[in-house]
JSON list of C-alpha atoms in Angstrom, two decimals:
[
{"chain": "A", "resi": 2, "resn": "GLY", "atom": "CA", "xyz": [107.63, 115.86, 86.47]},
{"chain": "A", "resi": 3, "resn": "GLU", "atom": "CA", "xyz": [105.78, 115.21, 89.45]},
{"chain": "A", "resi": 4, "resn": "ASP", "atom": "CA", "xyz": [104.56, 118.73, 90.20]},
{"chain": "A", "resi": 5, "resn": "VAL", "atom": "CA", "xyz": [101.27, 119.42, 91.89]},
{"chain": "A", "resi": 6, "resn": "GLU", "atom": "CA", "xyz": [100.92, 123.10, 92.64]},
{"chain": "A", "resi": 7, "resn": "GLN", "atom": "CA", "xyz": [98.55, 125.13, 94.60]},
{"chain": "A", "resi": 8, "resn": "SER", "atom": "CA", "xyz": [98.52, 128.68, 96.03]},
{"chain": "A", "resi": 9, "resn": "LEU", "atom": "CA", "xyz": [99.93, 129.02, 99.40]},
{"chain": "A", "resi": 10, "resn": "PHE", "atom": "CA", "xyz": [97.14, 131.00, 101.36]},
{"chain": "A", "resi": 11, "resn": "LEU", "atom": "CA", "xyz": [93.49, 132.33, 101.13]},
{"chain": "A", "resi": 12, "resn": "SER", "atom": "CA", "xyz": [91.67, 134.32, 103.30]},
{"chain": "A", "resi": 13, "resn": "VAL", "atom": "CA", "xyz": [88.08, 134.70, 103.40]},
{"chain": "A", "resi": 14, "resn": "ARG", "atom": "CA", "xyz": [85.22, 136.09, 105.46]},
{"chain": "A", "resi": 15, "resn": "GLU", "atom": "CA", "xyz": [82.83, 133.55, 107.16]},
{"chain": "A", "resi": 16, "resn": "GLY", "atom": "CA", "xyz": [79.73, 133.01, 105.19]},
{"chain": "A", "resi": 17, "resn": "ASP", "atom": "CA", "xyz": [81.72, 133.54, 101.93]},
{"chain": "A", "resi": 18, "resn": "SER", "atom": "CA", "xyz": [82.62, 130.94, 99.61]},
{"chain": "A", "resi": 19, "resn": "SER", "atom": "CA", "xyz": [86.08, 129.69, 99.12]},
{"chain": "A", "resi": 20, "resn": "VAL", "atom": "CA", "xyz": [87.77, 128.37, 95.99]},
{"chain": "A", "resi": 21, "resn": "ILE", "atom": "CA", "xyz": [91.27, 126.65, 96.19]},
{"chain": "A", "resi": 22, "resn": "ASN", "atom": "CA", "xyz": [92.97, 125.82, 93.21]},
{"chain": "A", "resi": 23, "resn": "CYS", "atom": "CA", "xyz": [95.48, 123.24, 92.00]},
{"chain": "A", "resi": 24, "resn": "THR", "atom": "CA", "xyz": [97.25, 122.34, 88.88]},
{"chain": "A", "resi": 25, "resn": "TYR", "atom": "CA", "xyz": [99.07, 119.41, 87.93]},
{"chain": "A", "resi": 26, "resn": "THR", "atom": "CA", "xyz": [101.39, 118.01, 85.36]},
{"chain": "A", "resi": 27, "resn": "ASP", "atom": "CA", "xyz": [100.69, 114.33, 84.41]},
{"chain": "A", "resi": 28, "resn": "SER", "atom": "CA", "xyz": [97.64, 113.67, 81.94]},
{"chain": "A", "resi": 29, "resn": "SER", "atom": "CA", "xyz": [97.83, 110.09, 83.17]},
{"chain": "A", "resi": 30, "resn": "SER", "atom": "CA", "xyz": [96.38, 110.80, 86.45]},
{"chain": "A", "resi": 31, "resn": "THR", "atom": "CA", "xyz": [93.66, 108.64, 87.19]},
{"chain": "A", "resi": 32, "resn": "TYR", "atom": "CA", "xyz": [92.27, 110.28, 90.47]},
{"chain": "A", "resi": 33, "resn": "LEU", "atom": "CA", "xyz": [92.55, 113.55, 92.00]},
{"chain": "A", "resi": 34, "resn": "TYR", "atom": "CA", "xyz": [91.87, 114.31, 95.77]},
{"chain": "A", "resi": 35, "resn": "TRP", "atom": "CA", "xyz": [91.32, 116.99, 98.15]},
{"chain": "A", "resi": 36, "resn": "TYR", "atom": "CA", "xyz": [92.65, 116.51, 101.97]},
{"chain": "A", "resi": 37, "resn": "LYS", "atom": "CA", "xyz": [92.19, 118.44, 104.73]},
{"chain": "A", "resi": 38, "resn": "GLN", "atom": "CA", "xyz": [94.78, 118.88, 107.52]},
{"chain": "A", "resi": 39, "resn": "GLU", "atom": "CA", "xyz": [93.75, 120.72, 110.86]},
{"chain": "A", "resi": 40, "resn": "PRO", "atom": "CA", "xyz": [96.58, 121.91, 113.18]},
{"chain": "A", "resi": 41, "resn": "GLY", "atom": "CA", "xyz": [98.33, 119.19, 115.01]},
{"chain": "A", "resi": 42, "resn": "ALA", "atom": "CA", "xyz": [96.63, 116.42, 113.13]},
{"chain": "A", "resi": 43, "resn": "GLY", "atom": "CA", "xyz": [97.09, 114.13, 110.15]},
{"chain": "A", "resi": 44, "resn": "LEU", "atom": "CA", "xyz": [95.46, 114.74, 106.80]},
{"chain": "A", "resi": 45, "resn": "GLN", "atom": "CA", "xyz": [91.78, 113.46, 106.29]},
{"chain": "A", "resi": 46, "resn": "LEU", "atom": "CA", "xyz": [90.19, 112.82, 102.90]},
{"chain": "A", "resi": 47, "resn": "LEU", "atom": "CA", "xyz": [87.53, 115.41, 102.03]},
{"chain": "A", "resi": 48, "resn": "THR", "atom": "CA", "xyz": [86.38, 114.13, 98.63]},
{"chain": "A", "resi": 49, "resn": "TYR", "atom": "CA", "xyz": [87.78, 112.87, 95.37]},
{"chain": "A", "resi": 50, "resn": "ILE", "atom": "CA", "xyz": [87.11, 112.82, 91.71]},
{"chain": "A", "resi": 51, "resn": "PHE", "atom": "CA", "xyz": [87.70, 110.40, 88.81]},
{"chain": "A", "resi": 52, "resn": "SER", "atom": "CA", "xyz": [89.49, 111.80, 85.99]},
{"chain": "A", "resi": 53, "resn": "ASN", "atom": "CA", "xyz": [86.89, 111.20, 83.61]},
{"chain": "A", "resi": 54, "resn": "MET", "atom": "CA", "xyz": [84.71, 113.37, 85.57]},
{"chain": "A", "resi": 55, "resn": "ASP", "atom": "CA", "xyz": [84.05, 117.14, 85.27]},
{"chain": "A", "resi": 56, "resn": "MET", "atom": "CA", "xyz": [82.38, 117.97, 88.49]},
{"chain": "A", "resi": 57, "resn": "LYS", "atom": "CA", "xyz": [81.33, 116.31, 91.75]},
{"chain": "A", "resi": 58, "resn": "GLN", "atom": "CA", "xyz": [79.43, 117.85, 94.62]},
{"chain": "A", "resi": 59, "resn": "ASP", "atom": "CA", "xyz": [79.23, 116.71, 98.02]},
{"chain": "A", "resi": 60, "resn": "GLN", "atom": "CA", "xyz": [77.09, 119.10, 100.33]},
{"chain": "A", "resi": 61, "resn": "ARG", "atom": "CA", "xyz": [78.96, 122.17, 100.46]},
{"chain": "A", "resi": 62, "resn": "LEU", "atom": "CA", "xyz": [81.90, 120.99, 98.60]},
{"chain": "A", "resi": 63, "resn": "THR", "atom": "CA", "xyz": [82.11, 121.24, 94.94]},
{"chain": "A", "resi": 64, "resn": "VAL", "atom": "CA", "xyz": [85.16, 119.87, 92.87]},
{"chain": "A", "resi": 65, "resn": "LEU", "atom": "CA", "xyz": [85.71, 121.20, 89.48]},
{"chain": "A", "resi": 66, "resn": "LEU", "atom": "CA", "xyz": [88.14, 119.17, 87.03]},
{"chain": "A", "resi": 67, "resn": "ASN", "atom": "CA", "xyz": [89.49, 120.72, 83.68]},
{"chain": "A", "resi": 68, "resn": "LYS", "atom": "CA", "xyz": [91.39, 118.04, 82.32]},
{"chain": "A", "resi": 69, "resn": "LYS", "atom": "CA", "xyz": [92.72, 119.81, 79.41]},
{"chain": "A", "resi": 70, "resn": "ASP", "atom": "CA", "xyz": [94.27, 122.44, 81.52]},
{"chain": "A", "resi": 71, "resn": "LYS", "atom": "CA", "xyz": [95.05, 119.90, 84.27]},
{"chain": "A", "resi": 72, "resn": "HIS", "atom": "CA", "xyz": [93.25, 122.12, 86.73]},
{"chain": "A", "resi": 73, "resn": "LEU", "atom": "CA", "xyz": [91.26, 121.07, 89.82]},
{"chain": "A", "resi": 74, "resn": "SER", "atom": "CA", "xyz": [89.56, 123.46, 92.09]},
{"chain": "A", "resi": 75, "resn": "LEU", "atom": "CA", "xyz": [87.59, 122.96, 95.28]},
{"chain": "A", "resi": 76, "resn": "ARG", "atom": "CA", "xyz": [84.79, 125.35, 96.33]},
{"chain": "A", "resi": 77, "resn": "ILE", "atom": "CA", "xyz": [83.44, 125.36, 99.76]},
{"chain": "A", "resi": 78, "resn": "ALA", "atom": "CA", "xyz": [80.12, 127.15, 100.29]},
{"chain": "A", "resi": 79, "resn": "ASP", "atom": "CA", "xyz": [79.31, 129.24, 103.30]},
{"chain": "A", "resi": 80, "resn": "THR", "atom": "CA", "xyz": [82.81, 128.70, 104.62]},
{"chain": "A", "resi": 81, "resn": "GLN", "atom": "CA", "xyz": [82.81, 128.42, 108.54]},
{"chain": "A", "resi": 82, "resn": "THR", "atom": "CA", "xyz": [85.56, 129.16, 111.08]},
{"chain": "A", "resi": 83, "resn": "GLY", "atom": "CA", "xyz": [85.93, 125.32, 111.35]},
{"chain": "A", "resi": 84, "resn": "ASP", "atom": "CA", "xyz": [87.04, 125.10, 107.73]},
{"chain": "A", "resi": 85, "resn": "SER", "atom": "CA", "xyz": [89.98, 126.66, 108.66]},
{"chain": "A", "resi": 86, "resn": "ALA", "atom": "CA", "xyz": [92.82, 124.32, 107.82]},
{"chain": "A", "resi": 87, "resn": "ILE", "atom": "CA", "xyz": [95.39, 123.29, 105.20]},
{"chain": "A", "resi": 88, "resn": "TYR", "atom": "CA", "xyz": [94.00, 121.93, 101.99]},
{"chain": "A", "resi": 89, "resn": "PHE", "atom": "CA", "xyz": [96.20, 119.42, 100.02]},
{"chain": "A", "resi": 90, "resn": "CYS", "atom": "CA", "xyz": [95.47, 118.53, 96.32]},
{"chain": "A", "resi": 91, "resn": "ALA", "atom": "CA", "xyz": [96.95, 115.09, 95.50]},
{"chain": "A", "resi": 92, "resn": "GLU", "atom": "CA", "xyz": [96.93, 112.92, 92.36]},
{"chain": "A", "resi": 93, "resn": "SER", "atom": "CA", "xyz": [97.07, 109.06, 91.88]},
{"chain": "A", "resi": 94, "resn": "ARG", "atom": "CA", "xyz": [98.97, 108.06, 88.61]},
{"chain": "A", "resi": 95, "resn": "THR", "atom": "CA", "xyz": [98.53, 104.17, 89.05]},
{"chain": "A", "resi": 96, "resn": "SER", "atom": "CA", "xyz": [95.58, 102.78, 90.76]},
{"chain": "A", "resi": 97, "resn": "ASN", "atom": "CA", "xyz": [97.35, 99.59, 92.13]},
{"chain": "A", "resi": 98, "resn": "THR", "atom": "CA", "xyz": [99.92, 101.09, 94.66]},
{"chain": "A", "resi": 99, "resn": "GLY", "atom": "CA", "xyz": [98.02, 103.95, 96.46]},
{"chain": "A", "resi": 100, "resn": "LYS", "atom": "CA", "xyz": [100.96, 106.13, 95.83]},
{"chain": "A", "resi": 101, "resn": "LEU", "atom": "CA", "xyz": [99.81, 109.86, 95.81]},
{"chain": "A", "resi": 102, "resn": "ILE", "atom": "CA", "xyz": [101.34, 112.97, 94.73]},
{"chain": "A", "resi": 103, "resn": "PHE", "atom": "CA", "xyz": [100.55, 115.97, 97.01]},
{"chain": "A", "resi": 104, "resn": "GLY", "atom": "CA", "xyz": [100.69, 119.62, 96.45]},
{"chain": "A", "resi": 105, "resn": "GLN", "atom": "CA", "xyz": [102.04, 121.93, 99.12]},
{"chain": "A", "resi": 106, "resn": "GLY", "atom": "CA", "xyz": [98.85, 122.77, 100.52]},
{"chain": "A", "resi": 107, "resn": "THR", "atom": "CA", "xyz": [96.97, 126.00, 100.65]},
{"chain": "A", "resi": 108, "resn": "THR", "atom": "CA", "xyz": [96.17, 127.56, 104.03]},
{"chain": "A", "resi": 109, "resn": "LEU", "atom": "CA", "xyz": [92.61, 128.78, 104.37]},
{"chain": "A", "resi": 110, "resn": "GLN", "atom": "CA", "xyz": [92.03, 131.43, 106.96]},
{"chain": "A", "resi": 111, "resn": "VAL", "atom": "CA", "xyz": [88.27, 131.98, 107.61]},
{"chain": "A", "resi": 112, "resn": "LYS", "atom": "CA", "xyz": [87.55, 135.41, 109.57]},
{"chain": "A", "resi": 113, "resn": "PRO", "atom": "CA", "xyz": [84.62, 135.60, 111.66]},
{"chain": "B", "resi": 22, "resn": "ASP", "atom": "CA", "xyz": [89.85, 103.76, 119.08]},
{"chain": "B", "resi": 23, "resn": "THR", "atom": "CA", "xyz": [92.67, 105.58, 116.90]},
{"chain": "B", "resi": 24, "resn": "ALA", "atom": "CA", "xyz": [92.70, 104.00, 113.45]},
{"chain": "B", "resi": 25, "resn": "VAL", "atom": "CA", "xyz": [96.46, 104.94, 112.81]},
{"chain": "B", "resi": 26, "resn": "SER", "atom": "CA", "xyz": [98.69, 105.36, 115.67]},
{"chain": "B", "resi": 27, "resn": "GLN", "atom": "CA", "xyz": [102.27, 106.36, 115.69]},
{"chain": "B", "resi": 28, "resn": "THR", "atom": "CA", "xyz": [104.66, 107.05, 118.59]},
{"chain": "B", "resi": 29, "resn": "PRO", "atom": "CA", "xyz": [106.43, 109.12, 119.66]},
{"chain": "B", "resi": 30, "resn": "LYS", "atom": "CA", "xyz": [104.35, 112.41, 118.88]},
{"chain": "B", "resi": 31, "resn": "TYR", "atom": "CA", "xyz": [107.51, 114.49, 119.45]},
{"chain": "B", "resi": 32, "resn": "LEU", "atom": "CA", "xyz": [111.10, 113.62, 119.40]},
{"chain": "B", "resi": 33, "resn": "VAL", "atom": "CA", "xyz": [113.92, 115.90, 119.96]},
{"chain": "B", "resi": 34, "resn": "THR", "atom": "CA", "xyz": [117.58, 114.48, 119.29]},
{"chain": "B", "resi": 35, "resn": "GLN", "atom": "CA", "xyz": [121.08, 115.37, 118.78]},
{"chain": "B", "resi": 36, "resn": "MET", "atom": "CA", "xyz": [122.60, 114.91, 115.63]},
{"chain": "B", "resi": 37, "resn": "GLY", "atom": "CA", "xyz": [124.34, 111.80, 114.94]},
{"chain": "B", "resi": 38, "resn": "ASN", "atom": "CA", "xyz": [122.01, 109.63, 116.92]},
{"chain": "B", "resi": 39, "resn": "ASP", "atom": "CA", "xyz": [119.73, 106.85, 115.73]},
{"chain": "B", "resi": 40, "resn": "LYS", "atom": "CA", "xyz": [116.07, 107.11, 116.40]},
{"chain": "B", "resi": 41, "resn": "SER", "atom": "CA", "xyz": [112.70, 104.70, 115.45]},
{"chain": "B", "resi": 42, "resn": "ILE", "atom": "CA", "xyz": [109.22, 105.94, 115.07]},
{"chain": "B", "resi": 43, "resn": "LYS", "atom": "CA", "xyz": [106.61, 103.14, 115.23]},
{"chain": "B", "resi": 44, "resn": "CYS", "atom": "CA", "xyz": [103.16, 103.15, 113.55]},
{"chain": "B", "resi": 45, "resn": "GLU", "atom": "CA", "xyz": [100.22, 100.68, 113.98]},
{"chain": "B", "resi": 46, "resn": "GLN", "atom": "CA", "xyz": [96.98, 100.50, 112.16]},
{"chain": "B", "resi": 47, "resn": "ASN", "atom": "CA", "xyz": [93.85, 98.48, 113.11]},
{"chain": "B", "resi": 48, "resn": "LEU", "atom": "CA", "xyz": [91.82, 98.99, 110.19]},
{"chain": "B", "resi": 49, "resn": "GLY", "atom": "CA", "xyz": [92.80, 95.77, 108.66]},
{"chain": "B", "resi": 50, "resn": "HIS", "atom": "CA", "xyz": [94.35, 97.59, 105.77]},
{"chain": "B", "resi": 51, "resn": "ASP", "atom": "CA", "xyz": [97.01, 95.79, 103.50]},
{"chain": "B", "resi": 52, "resn": "THR", "atom": "CA", "xyz": [99.22, 98.83, 102.62]},
{"chain": "B", "resi": 53, "resn": "MET", "atom": "CA", "xyz": [100.97, 101.16, 105.08]},
{"chain": "B", "resi": 54, "resn": "TYR", "atom": "CA", "xyz": [103.09, 104.14, 104.07]},
{"chain": "B", "resi": 55, "resn": "TRP", "atom": "CA", "xyz": [105.74, 106.72, 105.41]},
{"chain": "B", "resi": 56, "resn": "TYR", "atom": "CA", "xyz": [105.47, 110.40, 104.35]},
{"chain": "B", "resi": 57, "resn": "LYS", "atom": "CA", "xyz": [107.66, 113.27, 104.95]},
{"chain": "B", "resi": 58, "resn": "GLN", "atom": "CA", "xyz": [106.39, 116.75, 105.73]},
{"chain": "B", "resi": 59, "resn": "ASP", "atom": "CA", "xyz": [108.86, 119.44, 105.74]},
{"chain": "B", "resi": 60, "resn": "SER", "atom": "CA", "xyz": [108.82, 122.90, 107.34]},
{"chain": "B", "resi": 61, "resn": "LYS", "atom": "CA", "xyz": [107.02, 124.23, 104.17]},
{"chain": "B", "resi": 62, "resn": "LYS", "atom": "CA", "xyz": [104.14, 121.81, 104.67]},
{"chain": "B", "resi": 63, "resn": "PHE", "atom": "CA", "xyz": [105.32, 119.82, 101.40]},
{"chain": "B", "resi": 64, "resn": "LEU", "atom": "CA", "xyz": [104.44, 116.10, 102.03]},
{"chain": "B", "resi": 65, "resn": "LYS", "atom": "CA", "xyz": [106.34, 113.51, 100.39]},
{"chain": "B", "resi": 66, "resn": "ILE", "atom": "CA", "xyz": [106.28, 109.72, 100.03]},
{"chain": "B", "resi": 67, "resn": "MET", "atom": "CA", "xyz": [109.00, 107.82, 101.43]},
{"chain": "B", "resi": 68, "resn": "PHE", "atom": "CA", "xyz": [108.26, 104.21, 101.71]},
{"chain": "B", "resi": 69, "resn": "SER", "atom": "CA", "xyz": [105.25, 102.01, 101.17]},
{"chain": "B", "resi": 70, "resn": "TYR", "atom": "CA", "xyz": [104.65, 98.37, 102.25]},
{"chain": "B", "resi": 71, "resn": "ASN", "atom": "CA", "xyz": [101.99, 95.93, 100.99]},
{"chain": "B", "resi": 72, "resn": "ASN", "atom": "CA", "xyz": [101.47, 92.95, 103.08]},
{"chain": "B", "resi": 73, "resn": "LYS", "atom": "CA", "xyz": [104.83, 93.23, 104.71]},
{"chain": "B", "resi": 74, "resn": "GLU", "atom": "CA", "xyz": [106.50, 93.57, 101.19]},
{"chain": "B", "resi": 75, "resn": "LEU", "atom": "CA", "xyz": [108.21, 96.78, 100.34]},
{"chain": "B", "resi": 76, "resn": "ILE", "atom": "CA", "xyz": [106.43, 98.43, 97.17]},
{"chain": "B", "resi": 77, "resn": "ILE", "atom": "CA", "xyz": [107.60, 101.99, 97.09]},
{"chain": "B", "resi": 78, "resn": "ASN", "atom": "CA", "xyz": [110.87, 103.28, 98.03]},
{"chain": "B", "resi": 79, "resn": "GLU", "atom": "CA", "xyz": [111.52, 106.59, 96.86]},
{"chain": "B", "resi": 80, "resn": "THR", "atom": "CA", "xyz": [114.91, 108.48, 96.78]},
{"chain": "B", "resi": 81, "resn": "VAL", "atom": "CA", "xyz": [115.49, 108.28, 100.41]},
{"chain": "B", "resi": 82, "resn": "PRO", "atom": "CA", "xyz": [119.10, 108.06, 102.17]},
{"chain": "B", "resi": 83, "resn": "ASN", "atom": "CA", "xyz": [120.02, 104.50, 103.21]},
{"chain": "B", "resi": 84, "resn": "ARG", "atom": "CA", "xyz": [120.17, 105.96, 106.73]},
{"chain": "B", "resi": 85, "resn": "PHE", "atom": "CA", "xyz": [116.13, 105.51, 106.67]},
{"chain": "B", "resi": 86, "resn": "SER", "atom": "CA", "xyz": [115.16, 101.96, 107.08]},
{"chain": "B", "resi": 87, "resn": "PRO", "atom": "CA", "xyz": [111.57, 100.92, 107.37]},
{"chain": "B", "resi": 88, "resn": "LYS", "atom": "CA", "xyz": [110.55, 97.50, 108.92]},
{"chain": "B", "resi": 89, "resn": "SER", "atom": "CA", "xyz": [107.15, 95.92, 108.51]},
{"chain": "B", "resi": 90, "resn": "PRO", "atom": "CA", "xyz": [106.96, 93.02, 111.29]},
{"chain": "B", "resi": 91, "resn": "ASP", "atom": "CA", "xyz": [103.23, 92.40, 110.06]},
{"chain": "B", "resi": 92, "resn": "LYS", "atom": "CA", "xyz": [100.73, 94.05, 107.81]},
{"chain": "B", "resi": 93, "resn": "ALA", "atom": "CA", "xyz": [99.35, 95.99, 110.98]},
{"chain": "B", "resi": 94, "resn": "HIS", "atom": "CA", "xyz": [102.79, 97.63, 111.59]},
{"chain": "B", "resi": 95, "resn": "LEU", "atom": "CA", "xyz": [105.34, 99.66, 110.00]},
{"chain": "B", "resi": 96, "resn": "ASN", "atom": "CA", "xyz": [108.40, 101.11, 111.82]},
{"chain": "B", "resi": 97, "resn": "LEU", "atom": "CA", "xyz": [110.87, 103.74, 110.77]},
{"chain": "B", "resi": 98, "resn": "HIS", "atom": "CA", "xyz": [114.49, 103.73, 111.72]},
{"chain": "B", "resi": 99, "resn": "ILE", "atom": "CA", "xyz": [116.71, 106.61, 111.09]},
{"chain": "B", "resi": 100, "resn": "ASN", "atom": "CA", "xyz": [120.65, 106.25, 111.63]},
{"chain": "B", "resi": 101, "resn": "SER", "atom": "CA", "xyz": [122.98, 109.07, 112.23]},
{"chain": "B", "resi": 102, "resn": "LEU", "atom": "CA", "xyz": [120.42, 111.55, 112.26]},
{"chain": "B", "resi": 103, "resn": "GLU", "atom": "CA", "xyz": [121.08, 115.01, 110.58]},
{"chain": "B", "resi": 104, "resn": "LEU", "atom": "CA", "xyz": [119.70, 118.28, 110.76]},
{"chain": "B", "resi": 105, "resn": "GLY", "atom": "CA", "xyz": [117.82, 118.17, 107.36]},
{"chain": "B", "resi": 106, "resn": "ASP", "atom": "CA", "xyz": [115.84, 115.14, 108.90]},
{"chain": "B", "resi": 107, "resn": "SER", "atom": "CA", "xyz": [113.78, 117.58, 111.16]},
{"chain": "B", "resi": 108, "resn": "ALA", "atom": "CA", "xyz": [110.30, 117.18, 110.02]},
{"chain": "B", "resi": 109, "resn": "VAL", "atom": "CA", "xyz": [107.00, 115.72, 110.54]},
{"chain": "B", "resi": 110, "resn": "TYR", "atom": "CA", "xyz": [106.57, 112.08, 109.69]},
{"chain": "B", "resi": 111, "resn": "PHE", "atom": "CA", "xyz": [103.28, 110.88, 108.81]},
{"chain": "B", "resi": 112, "resn": "CYS", "atom": "CA", "xyz": [102.25, 107.25, 108.76]},
{"chain": "B", "resi": 113, "resn": "ALA", "atom": "CA", "xyz": [99.21, 106.18, 106.66]},
{"chain": "B", "resi": 114, "resn": "SER", "atom": "CA", "xyz": [97.44, 103.26, 105.49]},
{"chain": "B", "resi": 115, "resn": "SER", "atom": "CA", "xyz": [94.97, 102.14, 103.01]},
{"chain": "B", "resi": 116, "resn": "GLN", "atom": "CA", "xyz": [93.04, 99.21, 101.73]},
{"chain": "B", "resi": 117, "resn": "VAL", "atom": "CA", "xyz": [94.17, 99.68, 97.92]},
{"chain": "B", "resi": 118, "resn": "VAL", "atom": "CA", "xyz": [91.52, 98.74, 95.49]},
{"chain": "B", "resi": 119, "resn": "ARG", "atom": "CA", "xyz": [92.71, 98.08, 91.81]},
{"chain": "B", "resi": 120, "resn": "THR", "atom": "CA", "xyz": [90.26, 100.52, 90.23]},
{"chain": "B", "resi": 121, "resn": "TYR", "atom": "CA", "xyz": [90.47, 103.40, 92.74]},
{"chain": "B", "resi": 122, "resn": "GLY", "atom": "CA", "xyz": [93.85, 104.70, 94.42]},
{"chain": "B", "resi": 123, "resn": "GLY", "atom": "CA", "xyz": [92.18, 104.25, 97.73]},
{"chain": "B", "resi": 124, "resn": "GLU", "atom": "CA", "xyz": [91.77, 106.78, 100.51]},
{"chain": "B", "resi": 125, "resn": "LEU", "atom": "CA", "xyz": [94.83, 107.13, 103.04]},
{"chain": "B", "resi": 126, "resn": "PHE", "atom": "CA", "xyz": [94.29, 107.19, 106.54]},
{"chain": "B", "resi": 127, "resn": "PHE", "atom": "CA", "xyz": [96.88, 109.27, 108.36]},
{"chain": "B", "resi": 128, "resn": "GLY", "atom": "CA", "xyz": [98.17, 109.30, 111.66]},
{"chain": "B", "resi": 129, "resn": "GLU", "atom": "CA", "xyz": [98.75, 112.44, 113.65]},
{"chain": "B", "resi": 130, "resn": "GLY", "atom": "CA", "xyz": [102.47, 112.66, 112.80]},
{"chain": "B", "resi": 131, "resn": "SER", "atom": "CA", "xyz": [105.59, 112.51, 114.48]},
{"chain": "B", "resi": 132, "resn": "ARG", "atom": "CA", "xyz": [107.53, 115.63, 114.75]},
{"chain": "B", "resi": 133, "resn": "LEU", "atom": "CA", "xyz": [111.12, 115.13, 114.90]},
{"chain": "B", "resi": 134, "resn": "THR", "atom": "CA", "xyz": [113.59, 117.92, 115.88]},
{"chain": "B", "resi": 135, "resn": "VAL", "atom": "CA", "xyz": [117.34, 117.32, 115.28]},
{"chain": "B", "resi": 136, "resn": "LEU", "atom": "CA", "xyz": [119.60, 119.70, 117.11]}
]
């Protein structure tokens, strides 16, 4: 199937770490992505990971990929109120059409 | 300068009407997309064009007809609007590279409400 699944909501306190999880079903996924959507805006790419990597770090963001379990996570260190948004996990199965399959999005609420 | 711009941002209309949403990108990308985001925030691809040629056409009713007059523009026309068409429609573009799926650049969305 085409399912990419995420939990719908996560609430953290400012300064804590946030971990957003995603599972996907297709083992042929080539790239996996995290997009961020702020209220009233389109999605913006945060980071991506190639399927032969286990981990990628980019400043406060750490992406972990467990290909065996088809599990992807995004960790945001020192979460700020500006990180409040919806986070979408997405997978790309073929690299020549740009088609992405998105999860339902996880709403991250950061409390001061 | 807005990279991917869509108009209108909001559209409220009656069932049965026909409406269009326009999209333009100034990034020089070859590929453009329409995605639909429903009330539960679920985002699903509808169409994709590469250099004015249709390359992705998901299971979408025939009432939806995309048109790409050139590679910088992708419009979406919807006939005989139904209540279930109410959603936010996102246009996106990418410069697809064979070895990498390519980052999608999204517009701000067009919220369609069908009454």
